[in-house]
mmCIF file of C-alpha atoms in Angstrom:
data_model
loop_
_atom_site.group_PDB
_atom_site.id
_atom_site.type_symbol
_atom_site.label_atom_id
_atom_site.label_comp_id
_atom_site.label_asym_id
_atom_site.label_seq_id
_atom_site.Cartn_x
_atom_site.Cartn_y
_atom_site.Cartn_z
ATOM 1 C CA MET J 1 -19.315 -2.485 -7.088
ATOM 2 C CA PRO J 2 -15.875 -1.963 -5.421
ATOM 3 C CA THR J 3 -14.114 1.392 -5.425
ATOM 4 C CA PHE J 4 -11.132 1.947 -7.929
ATOM 5 C CA ALA J 5 -7.682 3.231 -7.312
ATOM 6 C CA LEU J 6 -4.944 3.979 -9.732
ATOM 7 C CA SER J 7 -1.349 2.478 -9.460
ATOM 8 C CA TYR J 8 1.227 4.844 -10.672
ATOM 9 C CA THR J 9 4.335 2.760 -11.591
ATOM 10 C CA THR J 10 7.275 5.074 -10.767
ATOM 11 C CA PRO J 11 9.870 2.556 -12.190
ATOM 12 C CA PHE J 12 8.275 3.123 -15.471
ATOM 13 C CA PHE J 13 7.273 6.835 -15.350
ATOM 14 C CA GLY J 14 10.046 8.067 -13.062
ATOM 15 C CA ALA J 15 9.743 11.125 -10.999
ATOM 16 C CA ASP J 16 8.783 13.580 -13.613
ATOM 17 C CA PRO J 17 6.726 16.189 -11.400
ATOM 18 C CA ASP J 18 4.645 17.472 -14.464
ATOM 19 C CA ARG J 19 3.521 13.988 -15.600
ATOM 20 C CA LEU J 20 2.835 12.871 -11.912
ATOM 21 C CA VAL J 21 0.599 15.949 -11.187
ATOM 22 C CA THR J 22 -1.205 15.673 -14.521
ATOM 23 C CA VAL J 23 -2.064 11.961 -14.018
ATOM 24 C CA ALA J 24 -2.885 12.259 -10.333
ATOM 25 C CA GLN J 25 -5.180 15.292 -11.030
ATOM 26 C CA GLN J 26 -6.971 13.581 -13.892
ATOM 27 C CA ALA J 27 -7.421 10.374 -11.690
ATOM 28 C CA GLU J 28 -8.884 12.639 -8.944
ATOM 29 C CA LYS J 29 -11.131 14.397 -11.471
ATOM 30 C CA SER J 30 -12.243 11.085 -13.062
ATOM 31 C CA GLY J 31 -13.376 9.729 -9.709
ATOM 32 C CA PHE J 32 -10.745 7.366 -8.800
ATOM 33 C CA GLU J 33 -10.550 6.952 -4.983
ATOM 34 C CA ALA J 34 -6.812 6.641 -4.448
ATOM 35 C CA LEU J 35 -3.376 6.659 -6.100
ATOM 36 C CA TYR J 36 -0.731 3.960 -5.125
ATOM 37 C CA VAL J 37 2.932 3.923 -5.554
ATOM 38 C CA PRO J 38 5.521 1.200 -5.195
ATOM 39 C CA GLU J 39 8.701 0.876 -3.332
ATOM 40 C CA HIS J 40 12.145 -0.737 -3.707
ATOM 41 C CA VAL J 41 14.859 0.742 -1.414
ATOM 42 C CA ALA J 42 17.860 -0.686 -3.419
ATOM 43 C CA VAL J 43 18.502 -2.974 -6.343
ATOM 44 C CA TYR J 44 21.622 -4.945 -7.338
ATOM 45 C CA PRO J 45 22.913 -6.907 -10.250
ATOM 46 C CA GLY J 46 20.862 -10.085 -10.599
ATOM 47 C CA ALA J 47 17.863 -8.891 -8.653
ATOM 48 C CA GLN J 48 14.673 -10.596 -9.972
ATOM 49 C CA ILE J 49 11.023 -10.124 -9.361
ATOM 50 C CA GLY J 50 9.241 -13.286 -10.724
ATOM 51 C CA GLY J 51 11.276 -13.946 -13.938
ATOM 52 C CA TRP J 52 12.054 -10.251 -14.502
ATOM 53 C CA GLN J 53 15.639 -9.021 -13.879
ATOM 54 C CA LEU J 54 15.605 -5.450 -12.522
ATOM 55 C CA PRO J 55 17.875 -3.177 -14.404
ATOM 56 C CA THR J 56 20.298 -1.491 -11.838
ATOM 57 C CA ASP J 57 19.461 1.972 -12.966
ATOM 58 C CA ILE J 58 15.582 1.400 -12.632
ATOM 59 C CA PRO J 59 14.143 4.452 -10.757
ATOM 60 C CA PHE J 60 12.264 3.926 -7.590
ATOM 61 C CA PRO J 61 11.551 7.323 -6.031
ATOM 62 C CA ASP J 62 10.773 7.421 -2.464
ATOM 63 C CA PRO J 63 7.073 6.517 -2.214
ATOM 64 C CA LEU J 64 6.300 8.717 0.860
ATOM 65 C CA ASP J 65 7.849 11.800 -0.872
ATOM 66 C CA ILE J 66 5.940 11.105 -4.031
ATOM 67 C CA LEU J 67 2.675 10.838 -2.051
ATOM 68 C CA THR J 68 3.457 14.078 -0.126
ATOM 69 C CA PHE J 69 3.939 15.855 -3.402
ATOM 70 C CA VAL J 70 0.685 14.276 -4.739
ATOM 71 C CA ALA J 71 -1.047 15.392 -1.752
ATOM 72 C CA ALA J 72 0.080 19.044 -2.184
ATOM 73 C CA ASN J 73 -1.411 18.951 -5.788
ATOM 74 C CA THR J 74 -4.735 17.269 -5.151
ATOM 75 C CA GLU J 75 -7.735 17.918 -2.900
ATOM 76 C CA HIS J 76 -9.124 14.494 -1.873
ATOM 77 C CA LEU J 77 -7.308 11.645 -3.620
ATOM 78 C CA VAL J 78 -6.448 9.043 -1.051
ATOM 79 C CA LEU J 79 -2.718 8.027 -0.707
ATOM 80 C CA GLY J 80 -1.548 4.433 -0.836
ATOM 81 C CA THR J 81 1.675 2.505 -0.957
ATOM 82 C CA GLY J 82 1.613 -0.655 -3.077
ATOM 83 C CA ILE J 83 3.763 -1.816 -1.383
ATOM 84 C CA LEU J 84 5.981 -0.252 1.182
ATOM 85 C CA LEU J 85 8.807 -2.628 2.433
ATOM 86 C CA LEU J 86 8.124 -2.381 6.039
ATOM 87 C CA PRO J 87 11.076 -4.374 7.501
ATOM 88 C CA TYR J 88 13.591 -2.129 5.754
ATOM 89 C CA HIS J 89 12.276 0.992 7.667
ATOM 90 C CA HIS J 90 12.707 1.788 11.353
ATOM 91 C CA PRO J 91 9.126 1.891 12.721
ATOM 92 C CA VAL J 92 9.872 4.837 15.135
ATOM 93 C CA THR J 93 10.856 7.179 12.370
ATOM 94 C CA LEU J 94 8.431 5.661 9.783
ATOM 95 C CA ALA J 95 5.537 6.201 12.164
ATOM 96 C CA LYS J 96 6.358 9.922 12.415
ATOM 97 C CA ARG J 97 6.721 10.344 8.549
ATOM 98 C CA LEU J 98 3.319 8.660 7.977
ATOM 99 C CA ALA J 99 1.409 10.538 10.708
ATOM 100 C CA THR J 100 2.920 13.849 9.299
ATOM 101 C CA ILE J 101 1.717 13.041 5.860
ATOM 102 C CA ASP J 102 -1.693 12.176 7.112
ATOM 103 C CA VAL J 103 -1.862 15.508 9.044
ATOM 104 C CA LEU J 104 -0.592 17.565 6.045
ATOM 105 C CA SER J 105 -3.085 15.876 3.686
ATOM 106 C CA ARG J 106 -5.908 16.348 6.038
ATOM 107 C CA GLY J 107 -6.314 12.697 6.743
ATOM 108 C CA ARG J 108 -5.531 11.059 3.358
ATOM 109 C CA MET J 109 -2.750 8.655 4.237
ATOM 110 C CA ARG J 110 -5.285 5.901 4.489
ATOM 111 C CA LEU J 111 -4.030 3.050 2.261
ATOM 112 C CA LEU J 112 -0.687 2.039 3.810
ATOM 113 C CA GLY J 113 0.097 -1.209 1.953
ATOM 114 C CA ILE J 114 3.014 -3.027 3.518
ATOM 115 C CA GLY J 115 4.987 -6.223 2.538
ATOM 116 C CA VAL J 116 8.094 -8.045 3.676
ATOM 117 C CA GLY J 117 10.186 -7.911 0.502
ATOM 118 C CA ALA J 118 11.497 -10.639 -1.651
ATOM 119 C CA LEU J 119 15.054 -9.592 -2.566
ATOM 120 C CA PRO J 120 17.790 -10.902 -0.314
ATOM 121 C CA GLY J 121 20.264 -8.305 -1.536
ATOM 122 C CA GLU J 122 17.993 -5.488 -0.773
ATOM 123 C CA ALA J 123 17.758 -6.615 2.844
ATOM 124 C CA ALA J 124 21.467 -6.921 3.142
ATOM 125 C CA ALA J 125 21.864 -3.429 1.689
ATOM 126 C CA VAL J 126 19.868 -1.955 4.718
ATOM 127 C CA GLY J 127 21.412 -4.355 7.216
ATOM 128 C CA VAL J 128 18.291 -6.477 7.810
ATOM 129 C CA ASP J 129 18.586 -10.294 8.212
ATOM 130 C CA TYR J 130 16.457 -11.608 5.322
ATOM 131 C CA ALA J 131 15.338 -14.619 7.196
ATOM 132 C CA THR J 132 13.756 -12.476 10.123
ATOM 133 C CA ARG J 133 11.968 -9.981 7.985
ATOM 134 C CA GLY J 134 8.530 -11.387 8.706
ATOM 135 C CA ARG J 135 9.040 -11.222 12.400
ATOM 136 C CA ARG J 136 10.475 -7.808 12.104
ATOM 137 C CA THR J 137 7.497 -6.761 10.036
ATOM 138 C CA ASP J 138 4.959 -7.950 12.704
ATOM 139 C CA GLU J 139 6.917 -6.082 15.568
ATOM 140 C CA ALA J 140 7.014 -2.962 13.319
ATOM 141 C CA ILE J 141 3.333 -2.923 12.862
ATOM 142 C CA ASP J 142 2.773 -3.175 16.740
ATOM 143 C CA VAL J 143 5.493 -0.487 17.397
ATOM 144 C CA MET J 144 3.770 1.971 14.961
ATOM 145 C CA ARG J 145 0.466 1.393 16.401
ATOM 146 C CA ALA J 146 1.693 1.840 19.940
ATOM 147 C CA LEU J 147 3.239 5.247 18.855
ATOM 148 C CA TRP J 148 0.189 6.394 17.077
ATOM 149 C CA ALA J 149 -2.052 5.650 20.135
ATOM 150 C CA GLU J 150 -2.906 8.436 22.752
ATOM 151 C CA ASP J 151 -1.220 6.971 25.942
ATOM 152 C CA GLU J 152 -0.335 9.142 28.857
ATOM 153 C CA ALA J 153 2.485 6.670 29.645
ATOM 154 C CA GLY J 154 3.804 6.926 26.060
ATOM 155 C CA ALA J 155 4.563 3.824 23.871
ATOM 156 C CA VAL J 156 6.040 0.848 25.610
ATOM 157 C CA PHE J 157 7.234 -2.248 23.674
ATOM 158 C CA HIS J 158 9.678 -4.983 24.166
ATOM 159 C CA GLY J 159 10.405 -7.346 21.353
ATOM 160 C CA GLU J 160 13.051 -9.303 19.475
ATOM 161 C CA PHE J 161 14.007 -6.238 17.263
ATOM 162 C CA PHE J 162 12.577 -3.149 18.915
ATOM 163 C CA ASN J 163 12.461 -1.973 22.507
ATOM 164 C CA LEU J 164 10.654 1.221 23.651
ATOM 165 C CA ASP J 165 10.030 2.446 27.068
ATOM 166 C CA ASN J 166 7.649 5.624 27.521
ATOM 167 C CA VAL J 167 8.402 6.860 24.071
ATOM 168 C CA TYR J 168 6.100 9.897 22.657
ATOM 169 C CA SER J 169 5.700 10.623 19.011
ATOM 170 C CA TYR J 170 3.796 13.479 17.653
ATOM 171 C CA PRO J 171 1.900 14.398 15.505
ATOM 172 C CA LYS J 172 -0.660 11.643 15.639
ATOM 173 C CA PRO J 173 -2.667 10.590 12.638
ATOM 174 C CA LEU J 174 -5.971 12.387 12.397
ATOM 175 C CA THR J 175 -8.079 9.343 13.373
ATOM 176 C CA GLU J 176 -7.924 7.952 16.831
ATOM 177 C CA ALA J 177 -7.316 4.374 15.640
ATOM 178 C CA GLY J 178 -4.129 5.441 13.866
ATOM 179 C CA LEU J 179 -3.518 4.509 10.262
ATOM 180 C CA PRO J 180 -5.145 1.488 8.574
ATOM 181 C CA ILE J 181 -2.467 -0.993 7.544
ATOM 182 C CA HIS J 182 -3.139 -3.255 4.469
ATOM 183 C CA VAL J 183 -0.962 -6.302 4.294
ATOM 184 C CA GLY J 184 0.412 -7.120 0.814
ATOM 185 C CA GLY J 185 1.527 -10.576 -0.403
ATOM 186 C CA SER J 186 0.466 -13.778 -2.007
ATOM 187 C CA SER J 187 1.673 -16.260 0.554
ATOM 188 C CA ALA J 188 -0.039 -17.949 3.352
ATOM 189 C CA ALA J 189 2.214 -16.024 5.817
ATOM 190 C CA ALA J 190 0.986 -12.748 4.303
ATOM 191 C CA ALA J 191 -2.665 -13.938 4.661
ATOM 192 C CA ARG J 192 -2.228 -14.848 8.322
ATOM 193 C CA ARG J 193 -0.585 -11.583 8.912
ATOM 194 C CA ALA J 194 -3.511 -9.648 7.427
ATOM 195 C CA GLY J 195 -5.907 -11.735 9.515
ATOM 196 C CA LEU J 196 -3.968 -11.207 12.714
ATOM 197 C CA ARG J 197 -2.919 -7.645 12.150
ATOM 198 C CA GLY J 198 -4.104 -6.039 9.112
ATOM 199 C CA ASP J 199 -6.998 -3.670 8.252
ATOM 200 C CA GLY J 200 -6.855 -5.062 4.670
ATOM 201 C CA TRP J 201 -5.192 -7.645 2.354
ATOM 202 C CA LEU J 202 -3.729 -6.780 -1.045
ATOM 203 C CA PRO J 203 -2.569 -9.972 -2.830
ATOM 204 C CA GLY J 204 -0.443 -10.008 -5.847
ATOM 205 C CA GLY J 205 -1.764 -10.393 -9.338
ATOM 206 C CA SER J 206 -0.165 -13.759 -10.288
ATOM 207 C CA LEU J 207 -2.395 -16.060 -8.166
ATOM 208 C CA THR J 208 -5.086 -18.291 -9.620
ATOM 209 C CA ASP J 209 -8.680 -17.663 -8.776
ATOM 210 C CA GLU J 210 -8.681 -20.739 -6.674
ATOM 211 C CA ASP J 211 -5.491 -19.878 -4.738
ATOM 212 C CA ARG J 212 -6.737 -16.311 -4.127
ATOM 213 C CA LYS J 213 -9.987 -17.496 -2.688
ATOM 214 C CA ALA J 214 -8.176 -20.010 -0.446
ATOM 215 C CA LEU J 215 -5.917 -17.311 0.894
ATOM 216 C CA TRP J 216 -8.867 -14.946 1.341
ATOM 217 C CA GLU J 217 -10.550 -17.667 3.561
ATOM 218 C CA LEU J 218 -7.347 -17.984 5.454
ATOM 219 C CA VAL J 219 -7.318 -14.200 6.070
ATOM 220 C CA LYS J 220 -10.893 -14.467 7.428
ATOM 221 C CA THR J 221 -10.484 -17.627 9.454
ATOM 222 C CA THR J 222 -7.336 -16.321 11.235
ATOM 223 C CA ALA J 223 -8.993 -13.085 12.114
ATOM 224 C CA GLN J 224 -11.958 -14.912 13.475
ATOM 225 C CA GLU J 225 -9.703 -17.284 15.564
ATOM 226 C CA ALA J 226 -7.847 -14.219 16.895
ATOM 227 C CA GLY J 227 -11.135 -12.546 18.034
ATOM 228 C CA ARG J 228 -11.229 -10.072 15.247
ATOM 229 C CA ASP J 229 -13.971 -9.109 12.935
ATOM 230 C CA PRO J 230 -13.221 -10.647 9.488
ATOM 231 C CA GLY J 231 -15.869 -8.334 7.949
ATOM 232 C CA ALA J 232 -13.760 -5.392 9.033
ATOM 233 C CA ILE J 233 -10.829 -6.486 6.670
ATOM 234 C CA ALA J 234 -10.790 -4.721 3.313
ATOM 235 C CA HIS J 235 -9.964 -6.940 0.351
ATOM 236 C CA THR J 236 -8.098 -5.114 -2.426
ATOM 237 C CA ARG J 237 -7.385 -6.707 -5.786
ATOM 238 C CA MET J 238 -5.347 -5.879 -8.900
ATOM 239 C CA GLY J 239 -7.425 -5.181 -12.013
ATOM 240 C CA SER J 240 -6.719 -3.651 -15.480
ATOM 241 C CA LEU J 241 -7.789 -0.699 -17.436
ATOM 242 C CA GLU J 242 -9.401 -3.087 -19.916
ATOM 243 C CA MET J 243 -11.591 -4.827 -17.400
ATOM 244 C CA SER J 244 -15.391 -4.870 -17.824
ATOM 245 C CA PRO J 245 -17.908 -3.854 -15.271
ATOM 246 C CA GLU J 246 -19.013 -7.439 -15.148
ATOM 247 C CA ALA J 247 -15.595 -8.576 -14.031
ATOM 248 C CA ALA J 248 -15.638 -5.998 -11.212
ATOM 249 C CA GLU J 249 -18.980 -7.267 -10.098
ATOM 250 C CA ARG J 250 -17.669 -10.763 -9.894
ATOM 251 C CA MET J 251 -14.763 -9.523 -7.841
ATOM 252 C CA ALA J 252 -17.249 -7.775 -5.610
ATOM 253 C CA ALA J 253 -19.138 -11.054 -5.174
ATOM 254 C CA ASP J 254 -15.837 -12.572 -3.924
ATOM 255 C CA GLY J 255 -15.459 -9.921 -1.261
ATOM 256 C CA VAL J 256 -13.286 -7.514 -3.068
ATOM 257 C CA THR J 257 -13.769 -3.924 -1.881
ATOM 258 C CA ARG J 258 -11.171 -2.176 -3.860
ATOM 259 C CA VAL J 259 -9.654 -2.715 -7.349
ATOM 260 C CA VAL J 260 -6.232 -1.170 -8.259
ATOM 261 C CA VAL J 261 -5.513 -0.680 -11.962
ATOM 262 C CA GLY J 262 -2.283 0.369 -13.440
ATOM 263 C CA ALA J 263 -1.746 3.894 -15.024
ATOM 264 C CA PRO J 264 -1.747 3.715 -18.772
ATOM 265 C CA ALA J 265 1.389 4.182 -20.896
ATOM 266 C CA GLY J 266 1.808 6.958 -23.558
ATOM 267 C CA GLU J 267 2.044 10.833 -23.228
ATOM 268 C CA PRO J 268 0.150 12.424 -20.410
ATOM 269 C CA ASP J 269 -2.643 13.485 -22.729
ATOM 270 C CA GLU J 270 -3.022 9.914 -23.832
ATOM 271 C CA GLN J 271 -2.908 8.635 -20.325
ATOM 272 C CA CYS J 272 -5.724 11.170 -19.227
ATOM 273 C CA ALA J 273 -7.893 10.169 -22.122
ATOM 274 C CA GLN J 274 -7.700 6.404 -21.031
ATOM 275 C CA LEU J 275 -8.409 7.374 -17.457
ATOM 276 C CA VAL J 276 -11.507 9.394 -18.733
ATOM 277 C CA GLU J 277 -12.712 6.310 -20.831
ATOM 278 C CA PHE J 278 -12.324 3.969 -17.872
ATOM 279 C CA ALA J 279 -14.229 6.302 -15.621
ATOM 280 C CA GLU J 280 -17.084 6.635 -18.102
ATOM 281 C CA ARG J 281 -17.325 2.811 -18.545
ATOM 282 C CA PHE J 282 -17.791 2.375 -14.720
ATOM 283 C CA GLY J 283 -19.689 5.650 -13.967
ATOM 284 C CA LEU J 284 -17.069 6.852 -11.589
ATOM 285 C CA GLY J 285 -17.648 10.318 -10.084
ATOM 286 C CA LYS J 286 -21.370 9.998 -10.442
ATOM 287 C CA SER J 287 -23.789 9.801 -7.621
#
């Protein structure tokens, strides 16, 4: 059986601190492994995700600030981004922010889901060439890992977008290997990125079963061809609060190691009741 995480949809729930704490603490008490939050840096008139046009006043609180607040109000809930738009952040400042959260949370910043973004106007708003965002993402991953590593010479990196010479960044994440990076996305490029650089893969929920299986095979074959261990790459999948244990077992048979379900709607007490019901259905929190 995979582990289960909760996705807290900040564009729907906003940044109400009382609701956030109530849901996060109930998720922890119910046996959910982690809490994910999404990101968009900026929206604009006409911005669409799939066929849905984003309202210009939709709230997208900063995900790392949200997770810091969650960490301060929980004890062991793992912190996740689903997903952080990596090319729209400078990797030097981002590496420090992430390492700081990991230290303050005592090692819980473990599910850094990243993606390249799909809104050209969002890239333009932060001065990033939309056409190069994939290459920028690859370099940003390498830069952050160089900064997290313990190296007496400091981080050295020379690329198309970023150049570092003997740069030191502290604090470091609590594990020597740095923070795991889970690549989000439903394209072949995302699957190859997960195989080449990722510690995990988090595809979107709109894929067919056949497409998802083909992309997962691409993740594994890319890793193997690069001399990496495909078995060490975590496979995360979106699920639902209505799913059955049998459906989760089928996912596990396909190599899924973690299932993320969306937080329910309603008032906080209704939300908590649905989390309790889900946990009881799956026996979460029981040894």
